[in-house]
Every structure is written in structure tokens, then in C-alpha cells.
Coordinates of N, CA and C and ligand atoms in Angstrom, one line a residue:
M754 N 0.8 -1.3 0.1 CA 0.0 -0.1 0.1 C 0.9 1.2 0.0
R755 N 0.3 2.3 -0.9 CA 1.3 3.6 -1.1 C 1.1 4.3 0.5
E756 N 2.2 4.7 1.1 CA 2.3 5.2 2.4 C 2.1 7.0 2.1
N757 N 1.0 7.3 2.6 CA 0.8 8.8 2.3 C -0.2 9.1 3.2
N758 N -0.1 10.7 3.7 CA -0.9 11.0 4.7 C -2.2 11.9 3.9
F759 N -2.9 11.2 3.3 CA -3.9 11.6 2.4 C -5.1 12.1 3.1
V760 N -5.7 13.2 2.8 CA -6.8 14.0 3.5 C -8.0 13.8 3.0
F761 N -8.9 13.2 4.0 CA -10.4 13.3 3.7 C -11.1 14.4 3.7
K762 N -12.1 14.6 2.9 CA -12.7 16.0 3.0 C -13.8 16.1 2.3
K763 N -14.9 16.6 2.8 CA -16.3 16.6 2.3 C -16.2 17.4 1.2
L764 N -16.9 17.1 0.0 CA -17.0 18.2 -1.1 C -17.7 19.4 -0.8
E765 N -17.0 20.5 -1.0 CA -17.8 21.8 -0.8 C -18.1 22.5 -2.2
P766 N -19.2 23.2 -2.2 CA -19.6 24.0 -3.5 C -18.5 24.7 -4.2
T767 N -17.5 25.2 -3.5 CA -16.6 25.9 -4.2 C -15.3 25.1 -4.6
D768 N -15.3 23.9 -4.2 CA -14.2 23.3 -4.6 C -13.9 22.7 -6.3
N769 N -12.8 22.9 -6.6 CA -12.4 22.9 -8.0 C -12.0 21.3 -8.4
V770 N -12.7 20.9 -9.2 CA -12.7 19.2 -9.3 C -12.2 18.9 -10.7
D771 N -12.1 20.0 -11.4 CA -11.7 19.8 -12.9 C -10.7 18.9 -13.3
S772 N -9.6 18.7 -12.4 CA -8.3 18.1 -12.6 C -8.3 16.3 -12.4
F773 N -9.4 16.0 -11.8 CA -9.7 14.5 -11.5 C -10.1 13.8 -12.8
H774 N -9.3 12.6 -12.8 CA -9.5 11.8 -14.2 C -9.4 10.3 -13.6
C775 N -10.5 9.6 -13.7 CA -10.1 8.1 -13.5 C -10.5 7.5 -14.9
S776 N -10.5 6.2 -14.9 CA -10.5 5.4 -16.2 C -12.2 5.4 -16.8
D777 N -12.9 5.8 -15.9 CA -14.6 5.6 -16.2 C -15.0 7.2 -16.6
E778 N -15.4 7.4 -17.7 CA -16.0 8.7 -17.9 C -17.3 9.0 -17.5
D779 N -18.1 8.1 -17.1 CA -19.5 8.6 -16.3 C -18.9 8.9 -14.9
L780 N -18.0 8.3 -14.3 CA -17.4 8.8 -13.0 C -16.7 10.1 -12.9
N781 N -16.0 10.4 -14.0 CA -15.5 11.6 -14.0 C -16.5 12.8 -14.3
D782 N -17.4 12.3 -15.2 CA -18.8 13.4 -15.5 C -19.4 13.6 -14.2
F783 N -19.6 12.6 -13.2 CA -20.4 12.8 -12.0 C -19.9 13.8 -11.2
L784 N -18.4 13.8 -10.9 CA -17.7 14.6 -10.0 C -17.8 16.0 -10.7
L785 N -17.6 15.9 -11.9 CA -17.4 17.4 -12.6 C -18.9 18.1 -12.6
T786 N -19.9 17.5 -13.0 CA -21.2 18.1 -13.2 C -22.2 17.8 -12.3
E787 N -22.4 16.6 -11.5 CA -23.5 16.3 -10.8 C -23.2 16.2 -9.3
A788 N -22.1 16.0 -8.8 CA -22.0 15.6 -7.3 C -22.5 16.8 -6.3
K789 N -22.2 18.3 -6.7 CA -22.7 19.2 -6.0 C -24.1 19.4 -5.9
D790 N -24.7 19.0 -7.1 CA -26.4 19.0 -7.0 C -26.8 18.0 -6.2
Y791 N -26.3 16.7 -6.3 CA -26.5 15.7 -5.4 C -26.6 16.0 -3.9
Q792 N -25.6 16.6 -3.8 CA -25.3 17.1 -2.4 C -26.3 18.1 -1.9
R793 N -26.6 19.0 -2.8 CA -27.5 20.2 -2.4 C -28.8 19.5 -2.0
E794 N -29.3 18.7 -3.0 CA -30.7 18.0 -2.9 C -30.9 17.0 -1.9
L795 N -29.6 16.7 -1.2 CA -29.5 15.7 -0.3 C -29.7 14.1 -0.9
L796 N -29.2 14.0 -1.9 CA -29.5 12.5 -2.8 C -28.1 11.9 -2.5
A797 N -27.0 12.7 -2.0 CA -25.6 11.8 -2.0 C -24.5 12.8 -1.7
V798 N -23.7 12.3 -0.6 CA -22.7 13.2 -0.3 C -21.6 12.6 -0.4
T799 N -20.7 13.5 -1.3 CA -19.5 13.2 -1.8 C -18.3 13.5 -1.0
Y800 N -17.2 12.7 -0.9 CA -15.9 12.9 -0.1 C -14.9 13.0 -1.2
L801 N -13.9 13.8 -0.8 CA -12.6 13.7 -1.6 C -11.5 13.1 -1.0
L802 N -10.5 12.5 -1.5 CA -9.1 12.2 -1.0 C -8.1 13.0 -1.6
L803 N -7.6 14.0 -0.8 CA -6.6 14.8 -1.5 C -5.1 14.5 -0.9
D804 N -4.3 14.6 -2.2 CA -2.7 14.5 -1.7 C -2.2 15.8 -1.1
P805 N -1.9 15.7 -0.1 CA -1.5 17.1 0.8 C -0.4 17.7 0.1
G806 N 0.7 17.0 -0.7 CA 1.8 17.5 -1.3 C 1.3 18.4 -2.4
T807 N 0.4 18.0 -3.1 CA 0.1 18.8 -4.6 C -1.3 19.2 -4.5
N808 N -2.1 18.8 -3.5 CA -3.5 19.4 -3.5 C -4.5 18.4 -4.6
A809 N -3.8 17.6 -5.2 CA -4.6 16.7 -6.3 C -5.7 16.0 -5.5
I810 N -6.7 15.7 -6.5 CA -7.7 14.9 -6.0 C -7.3 13.7 -6.3
V811 N -7.3 12.7 -5.3 CA -6.6 11.4 -5.5 C -7.7 10.3 -5.8
A812 N -8.9 10.5 -5.1 CA -10.1 9.7 -5.4 C -11.2 10.5 -4.9
Y813 N -12.5 9.9 -5.2 CA -13.7 10.4 -4.6 C -14.6 9.3 -4.2
Y814 N -15.6 9.4 -3.6 CA -16.7 8.5 -3.3 C -18.0 9.1 -2.6
S815 N -19.0 8.7 -3.0 CA -20.3 9.1 -2.6 C -21.1 8.0 -1.8
L816 N -21.7 8.6 -0.9 CA -22.4 7.8 0.0 C -24.1 8.3 0.2
L817 N -25.0 7.4 0.3 CA -26.5 7.6 0.4 C -26.9 6.5 1.2
C818 N -28.1 6.8 1.7 CA -28.8 5.8 2.4 C -29.5 4.8 1.7
D819 N -29.5 3.6 2.1 CA -30.1 2.5 1.4 C -30.9 1.4 2.3
H820 N -31.5 0.6 1.6 CA -32.4 -0.3 2.4 C -32.5 -1.5 1.7
V821 N -31.9 -2.8 2.2 CA -31.9 -3.9 1.7 C -33.1 -4.8 2.2
Q822 N -33.8 -5.4 0.9 CA -34.9 -6.2 1.0 C -34.6 -7.5 0.3
F823 N -34.5 -8.6 0.9 CA -34.3 -9.7 0.5 C -35.9 -10.3 -0.4
D824 N -35.5 -10.9 -1.4 CA -36.6 -11.8 -2.0 C -36.3 -13.1 -2.3
K825 N -37.1 -13.7 -3.1 CA -36.8 -15.2 -3.6 C -35.6 -15.3 -4.4
D826 N -35.0 -14.5 -4.9 CA -33.9 -14.7 -5.7 C -32.4 -14.2 -4.9
S827 N -32.7 -13.8 -3.7 CA -31.6 -13.4 -2.9 C -31.6 -14.2 -1.4
K828 N -32.1 -15.5 -1.7 CA -32.2 -16.3 -0.4 C -30.9 -16.6 0.3
K829 N -29.8 -16.8 -0.8 CA -28.3 -17.2 0.0 C -27.9 -16.0 0.7
A830 N -28.0 -14.8 0.1 CA -27.5 -13.6 0.9 C -28.3 -13.4 2.1
R831 N -29.6 -13.6 2.2 CA -30.5 -13.5 3.2 C -30.1 -14.4 4.5
N832 N -29.9 -15.8 4.0 CA -29.5 -16.6 5.0 C -28.1 -16.5 5.5
Y833 N -27.0 -15.9 4.6 CA -25.8 -15.4 5.1 C -25.9 -14.4 6.1
I834 N -26.7 -13.7 5.9 CA -26.7 -12.4 7.0 C -27.7 -13.1 8.3
N835 N -28.6 -13.7 7.9 CA -29.5 -14.0 9.0 C -28.9 -15.0 10.0
R836 N -28.1 -15.8 9.5 CA -27.6 -16.8 10.4 C -26.6 -16.2 11.3
R837 N -26.2 -15.1 11.0 CA -25.0 -14.1 11.8 C -25.8 -13.3 12.6
V838 N -27.1 -13.1 12.8 CA -27.8 -12.2 13.5 C -28.2 -13.3 14.7
L839 N -28.1 -12.6 16.1 CA -28.4 -13.3 17.4 C -29.9 -13.4 17.4
F840 N -30.6 -12.7 16.8 CA -32.1 -12.8 16.9 C -32.9 -12.5 15.6
S841 N -34.3 -12.5 15.5 CA -35.0 -12.2 14.3 C -34.5 -12.9 13.2
K842 N -34.5 -14.2 13.3 CA -33.7 -14.9 12.3 C -34.3 -15.0 10.7
Q843 N -35.8 -14.6 11.0 CA -36.5 -14.6 9.6 C -36.6 -13.2 9.1
R844 N -35.8 -12.2 9.5 CA -35.7 -10.9 9.0 C -35.5 -10.8 7.5
N845 N -36.2 -9.9 6.9 CA -36.2 -9.8 5.2 C -35.6 -8.4 4.9
H846 N -35.4 -7.7 5.9 CA -34.7 -6.2 5.4 C -34.0 -5.9 6.6
Y847 N -33.1 -5.0 6.0 CA -32.1 -4.4 7.0 C -31.7 -2.9 6.6
P848 N -31.2 -2.0 7.5 CA -30.6 -0.9 7.1 C -29.6 -0.8 6.2
A849 N -29.1 0.0 5.6 CA -27.7 -0.2 4.6 C -27.4 1.4 4.3
M850 N -26.1 1.2 3.7 CA -25.7 2.7 3.1 C -25.2 2.1 1.9
K851 N -25.6 3.1 1.0 CA -24.7 2.5 -0.5 C -23.6 3.4 -1.0
L852 N -22.8 2.9 -1.4 CA -21.6 3.5 -1.9 C -21.9 3.8 -3.3
G853 N -22.5 5.0 -3.7 CA -23.0 5.4 -4.8 C -22.0 5.3 -5.9
R854 N -20.8 6.1 -5.6 CA -19.7 6.1 -6.6 C -18.4 6.1 -5.9
L855 N -17.5 5.5 -6.4 CA -16.1 5.2 -5.9 C -15.0 5.3 -7.1
A856 N -14.3 6.2 -7.2 CA -13.1 6.1 -8.4 C -11.8 6.9 -8.0
V857 N -10.9 6.3 -8.3 CA -9.5 6.6 -8.0 C -8.8 7.2 -9.2
D858 N -8.1 8.2 -9.2 CA -7.4 8.9 -10.3 C -6.4 8.0 -10.9
V859 N -6.4 8.1 -12.3 CA -5.5 7.0 -12.9 C -4.1 7.0 -12.5
H860 N -3.7 8.3 -12.0 CA -2.5 8.3 -11.5 C -2.0 7.6 -10.0
Y861 N -3.1 7.2 -9.6 CA -2.9 6.8 -8.1 C -3.6 5.2 -8.0
A862 N -4.2 4.9 -9.4 CA -5.0 3.4 -9.1 C -3.9 2.4 -8.9
H863 N -4.4 1.2 -8.5 CA -3.5 0.1 -8.0 C -2.5 0.3 -7.1
Q864 N -2.8 1.1 -6.2 CA -1.7 1.4 -5.1 C -2.4 1.2 -3.6
G865 N -3.5 0.7 -3.7 CA -4.1 0.4 -2.4 C -5.1 1.4 -1.8
I866 N -5.3 2.5 -2.8 CA -6.2 3.6 -2.3 C -7.5 3.2 -2.1
G867 N -8.1 2.5 -3.1 CA -9.5 2.1 -3.2 C -9.7 1.1 -1.8
M868 N -8.9 0.4 -1.4 CA -8.7 -0.4 -0.4 C -8.8 0.5 1.1
L869 N -8.2 1.5 0.9 CA -7.8 2.3 2.0 C -9.2 3.2 2.4
I870 N -9.6 3.5 1.1 CA -11.0 4.3 1.3 C -12.0 3.5 2.0
M871 N -12.2 2.0 1.5 CA -13.3 1.2 1.9 C -13.0 1.0 3.4
E872 N -11.8 0.9 4.0 CA -11.5 0.8 5.4 C -12.0 2.0 6.1
A873 N -11.9 3.2 5.5 CA -12.3 4.4 6.1 C -13.8 4.6 6.3
I874 N -14.5 4.0 5.1 CA -16.0 3.8 5.1 C -16.6 2.9 6.1
K875 N -15.9 1.9 6.1 CA -16.3 0.8 7.1 C -16.0 1.3 8.6
T876 N -15.0 1.9 8.8 CA -14.7 2.5 10.3 C -15.7 3.6 10.6
A877 N -16.1 4.4 9.5 CA -16.9 5.4 10.0 C -18.4 5.0 10.3
L878 N -18.7 3.7 9.6 CA -20.2 3.3 9.9 C -20.3 2.5 11.1
T879 N -19.0 2.1 11.4 CA -19.0 1.0 12.7 C -18.5 1.6 14.0
S880 N -17.9 2.5 14.0 CA -17.2 3.3 15.2 C -17.9 4.1 16.0
N881 N -18.5 3.9 16.9 CA -19.3 4.8 17.7 C -20.5 5.2 16.6
P882 N -21.2 4.4 16.1 CA -22.4 4.6 15.2 C -23.4 5.6 15.8
R883 N -24.0 6.6 15.0 CA -25.1 7.4 15.4 C -26.6 6.9 14.8
F884 N -26.4 5.9 14.0 CA -27.8 5.4 13.4 C -27.4 3.8 13.0
G885 N -28.5 3.0 13.0 CA -28.3 1.6 12.7 C -28.1 1.4 11.1
C886 N -26.8 0.8 10.9 CA -26.5 0.7 9.5 C -25.7 -0.8 9.3
K887 N -26.6 -1.7 8.9 CA -25.7 -3.1 9.0 C -24.9 -3.3 7.7
I888 N -25.5 -3.1 6.5 CA -25.1 -3.4 5.5 C -24.4 -2.2 4.5
L889 N -23.3 -2.6 4.0 CA -22.9 -1.7 2.9 C -23.2 -2.2 1.5
T890 N -23.8 -1.5 0.8 CA -24.0 -2.0 -0.6 C -23.4 -1.3 -1.9
V891 N -23.3 -1.9 -2.9 CA -22.7 -0.9 -4.1 C -23.3 -1.7 -5.3
D892 N -23.7 -0.8 -6.5 CA -23.9 -1.4 -7.8 C -22.6 -1.5 -8.4
A893 N -21.9 -2.9 -8.3 CA -20.4 -2.7 -8.9 C -20.2 -2.8 -10.3
Y894 N -19.6 -2.0 -10.8 CA -19.4 -2.1 -12.4 C -18.6 -3.7 -12.5
A895 N -19.0 -4.0 -13.7 CA -18.5 -5.2 -14.1 C -16.8 -5.5 -14.0
A896 N -16.3 -4.3 -14.4 CA -14.7 -4.3 -14.3 C -14.2 -4.4 -13.0
A897 N -15.0 -3.8 -12.1 CA -14.6 -3.6 -10.7 C -14.9 -4.7 -9.6
L898 N -15.5 -6.0 -10.2 CA -16.2 -6.9 -9.4 C -14.8 -7.3 -8.5
G899 N -13.8 -7.8 -9.0 CA -12.6 -8.4 -8.4 C -12.2 -7.3 -7.3
F900 N -12.3 -6.1 -7.4 CA -12.0 -5.1 -6.3 C -12.9 -5.4 -5.2
Y901 N -14.0 -5.5 -5.4 CA -15.0 -5.6 -4.4 C -14.9 -6.7 -3.6
E902 N -14.8 -8.0 -4.3 CA -14.3 -9.4 -3.9 C -13.3 -9.1 -2.9
S903 N -12.3 -8.5 -3.4 CA -11.2 -8.4 -2.5 C -11.5 -7.5 -1.4
C904 N -12.4 -6.6 -1.1 CA -12.9 -5.9 0.1 C -13.8 -6.7 0.8
G905 N -14.1 -7.9 0.5 CA -15.1 -8.7 1.3 C -16.5 -8.7 1.0
F906 N -16.8 -7.9 -0.1 CA -18.2 -7.9 -0.6 C -18.8 -9.3 -1.2
R907 N -20.0 -9.5 -1.3 CA -20.6 -10.8 -1.6 C -21.7 -10.2 -2.8
Y908 N -22.0 -11.2 -3.4 CA -23.1 -11.0 -4.4 C -24.5 -11.1 -3.8
F909 N -25.3 -10.3 -4.0 CA -26.7 -10.1 -3.6 C -27.6 -11.4 -4.1
T910 N -27.4 -11.6 -5.6 CA -28.3 -12.5 -6.2 C -27.4 -12.8 -7.4
E911 N -27.7 -14.0 -7.9 CA -27.1 -14.7 -9.2 C -27.9 -14.1 -10.7
T912 N -29.2 -13.4 -10.3 CA -29.8 -13.1 -11.5 C -29.2 -11.9 -12.4
D913 N -28.4 -11.2 -11.7 CA -27.7 -10.1 -12.5 C -26.6 -10.5 -13.0
E914 N -26.0 -11.8 -12.8 CA -24.8 -12.0 -13.4 C -24.6 -11.7 -14.9
G915 N -23.5 -11.2 -15.3 CA -23.1 -10.8 -16.7 C -23.6 -9.4 -17.0
D916 N -24.5 -8.7 -16.1 CA -25.1 -7.4 -16.2 C -23.8 -6.4 -16.3
E917 N -24.2 -5.2 -16.6 CA -23.3 -4.1 -16.6 C -22.7 -3.7 -15.1
T918 N -23.7 -4.0 -14.4 CA -23.4 -3.7 -12.8 C -24.0 -5.0 -12.0
R919 N -23.4 -5.3 -10.9 CA -23.9 -6.2 -10.0 C -24.1 -5.6 -8.7
L920 N -25.3 -6.0 -8.0 CA -25.6 -5.5 -6.7 C -24.7 -6.6 -5.7
M921 N -23.8 -5.8 -5.0 CA -22.9 -6.7 -4.1 C -23.3 -6.1 -2.6
F922 N -22.9 -6.8 -1.5 CA -23.0 -6.3 -0.1 C -21.9 -6.6 0.7
Y923 N -21.8 -5.9 1.9 CA -20.8 -6.1 2.9 C -21.3 -6.2 4.2
D924 N -21.4 -7.2 4.9 CA -22.0 -7.2 6.3 C -21.0 -6.5 7.2
L925 N -21.5 -5.2 7.8 CA -20.6 -4.3 8.5 C -20.2 -5.1 9.9
K926 N -21.2 -6.1 10.3 CA -20.7 -6.8 11.4 C -19.5 -7.5 11.4
N927 N -18.9 -7.7 9.9 CA -17.6 -8.5 9.8 C -16.5 -7.6 10.1
F928 N -16.7 -6.3 10.0 CA -15.6 -5.4 10.1 C -15.4 -5.3 11.7
L929 N -16.5 -5.6 12.6 CA -16.2 -5.3 14.1 C -15.5 -6.6 14.6
G930 N -15.5 -7.9 13.8 CA -14.6 -8.8 14.2 C -15.5 -9.9 14.8
Ligands
LIG134 C1 -12.0 0.1 -9.1 C2 -11.1 1.2 -8.1 C3 -11.8 2.0 -7.2 C4 -10.0 0.1 -7.4 O1 -9.1 1.2 -6.6 P1 -7.7 0.8 -6.5 O2 -7.0 1.9 -5.5 O3 -7.2 0.6 -7.7 O4 -7.8 -0.5 -6.0 P2 -6.7 -1.1 -4.8 O5 -5.2 -0.8 -5.1 O6 -6.9 -0.6 -3.4 O7 -6.9 -2.7 -5.1 C5 -7.1 -3.5 -3.8 C6 -7.5 -4.8 -4.4 O8 -8.4 -4.9 -5.3 C7 -7.8 -5.4 -6.6 N1 -8.4 -4.7 -7.6 C8 -8.3 -3.6 -8.0 N2 -9.0 -3.1 -9.1 C9 -9.3 -4.2 -9.5 C10 -10.2 -4.6 -10.7 N3 -10.6 -3.7 -11.4 N4 -10.3 -5.8 -10.8 C11 -10.0 -6.9 -10.0 N5 -9.4 -6.7 -9.0 C12 -9.1 -5.4 -8.5 C13 -6.4 -5.3 -6.3 O9 -5.8 -6.4 -7.3 C14 -6.2 -5.6 -4.9 O10 -6.2 -6.7 -4.5 P3 -4.8 -7.3 -3.7 O11 -4.8 -6.5 -2.5 O12 -5.2 -8.8 -3.4 O13 -3.8 -7.0 -4.7 C15 -10.3 2.0 -9.2 O14 -9.4 1.0 -10.0 C16 -11.1 2.7 -10.0 O15 -11.3 4.0 -9.8 N6 -11.5 2.2 -11.2 C17 -12.2 3.0 -12.3 C18 -13.6 3.3 -11.8 C19 -14.6 2.2 -11.0 O16 -14.4 1.2 -11.9 N7 -15.1 2.5 -9.9 C20 -15.9 1.4 -9.5 C21 -17.3 1.7 -9.8 S1 -18.5 0.6 -8.8

């Protein structure tokens, strides 16, 4: 992992984000043209990771509240979660947080920064939590499935196999050990 004292910061209306460039144009475009509007409309909050040496935007991610509802196609995921809960074994829904966007600038990719961000998100959601949030979800791009698997995410259902994105989840209880 790259050793650096990167700084996490919430996106501000006055932040200049023009220089950011990852390998996915939709994710570049989101930061450039939509992230501030999403924040103003309370649809998602975006955070930047800055390189303190250059002030470059190393990566960004967006978070929004979510809700996991299991159905007949997601029995395996439901059983995985339910058998680890001490009560309410038949529960079909759980409070969740969605990682709406995650992108690392091409100059910083494959240096452990995605993993570093994931650890920071999991820590923020589990250490001294101010609300109940059991599951972290993501609509993972096909090209990034391996990354999320490395971060401990599992597939919610098999029905989206081969799609452009796949719904994946991480049980935050795992992070507490
Ligand atoms: C996917 C992305 C966020 C990963 O961030 P990163 O900083 O490059 O990833 P890391 O260096 O932290 O990699 C962590 C682990 O995931 C693996 N990994 C990273 N990217 C991967 C990929 N695209 N496919 C498969 N595995 C991947 C690495 O091999 C590493 O595993 P290891 O620790 O066993 O070696 C980043 O490459 C990116 O921004 N990609 C373009 C945008 C994108 O696809 N975002 C995801 C949207 S859902």
C-alpha cells in the first residue's frame, strides 16, 4: 500500500474538481457536473481524498442511505446475513448504506487507495455509530467486481450475473470482528 498522509474532505460547493480523471468517463462526469447538485438536493454526499503535497484529488466516493430487502432471488444472501444475527432469524430487510460512486484517479490507481477508502468507510459506519446501518451496498461495475470481492463484498443475487453492474453487499458486522 502506498504510504501517504492523504486527507479526507467533504466536497464543498467552491471546490475545483476539474483535474480529476479516472478510467471511467461516467464517474469523471459525475464529479465534474453532478456531485454538487446531488449534495445540495440531499441525494448523496461526496467525499474527496486529497494528496496534501500537491492538493490533487486522488479519489472520490459518494454515500447515500439504502435499504436491503431480500426476495426469492436473494435467499442465499439473506441466509448468510440472518444466520449471523443473534435474533430475528427470519428478518427480510436491513438498514444499509450505499456506496454510490467510487473512483481513484488514474495516477493513483492500483496502489491500495481503493482499499484504504473502503476501510475508512467501514470504520466511519461502525465506530461509535449514530444510526443503525448493518450493510454496505454497491452497484459494482463489471470491471470492478474483483476489487469488491477483495474488499469482502458478496453477491446479492445470481440473477444479475453478466450485467453491466451487479449488486454486492458487505455485512458491517464482519468489520467489528
Ligand atoms: C476500482 C477502483 C476503485 C479500485 O481502486 P484501486 O485503488 O485501484 O484498488 P486497490 O489498489 O486498493 O486494490 C485493492 C485490491 O483490489 C484488486 N483490484 C483493484 N482493481 C481491480 C479490478 N478492476 N479488478 C479486479 N481486482 C481489482 C487489487 O488487485 C487489490 O487486490 P490485492 O490487495 O489482493 O492485490 C479503481 O481502480 C477505479 O477507480 N476504477 C475506475 C472506476 C471504477 O470502476 N469504480 C468502481 C465503480 S463501482
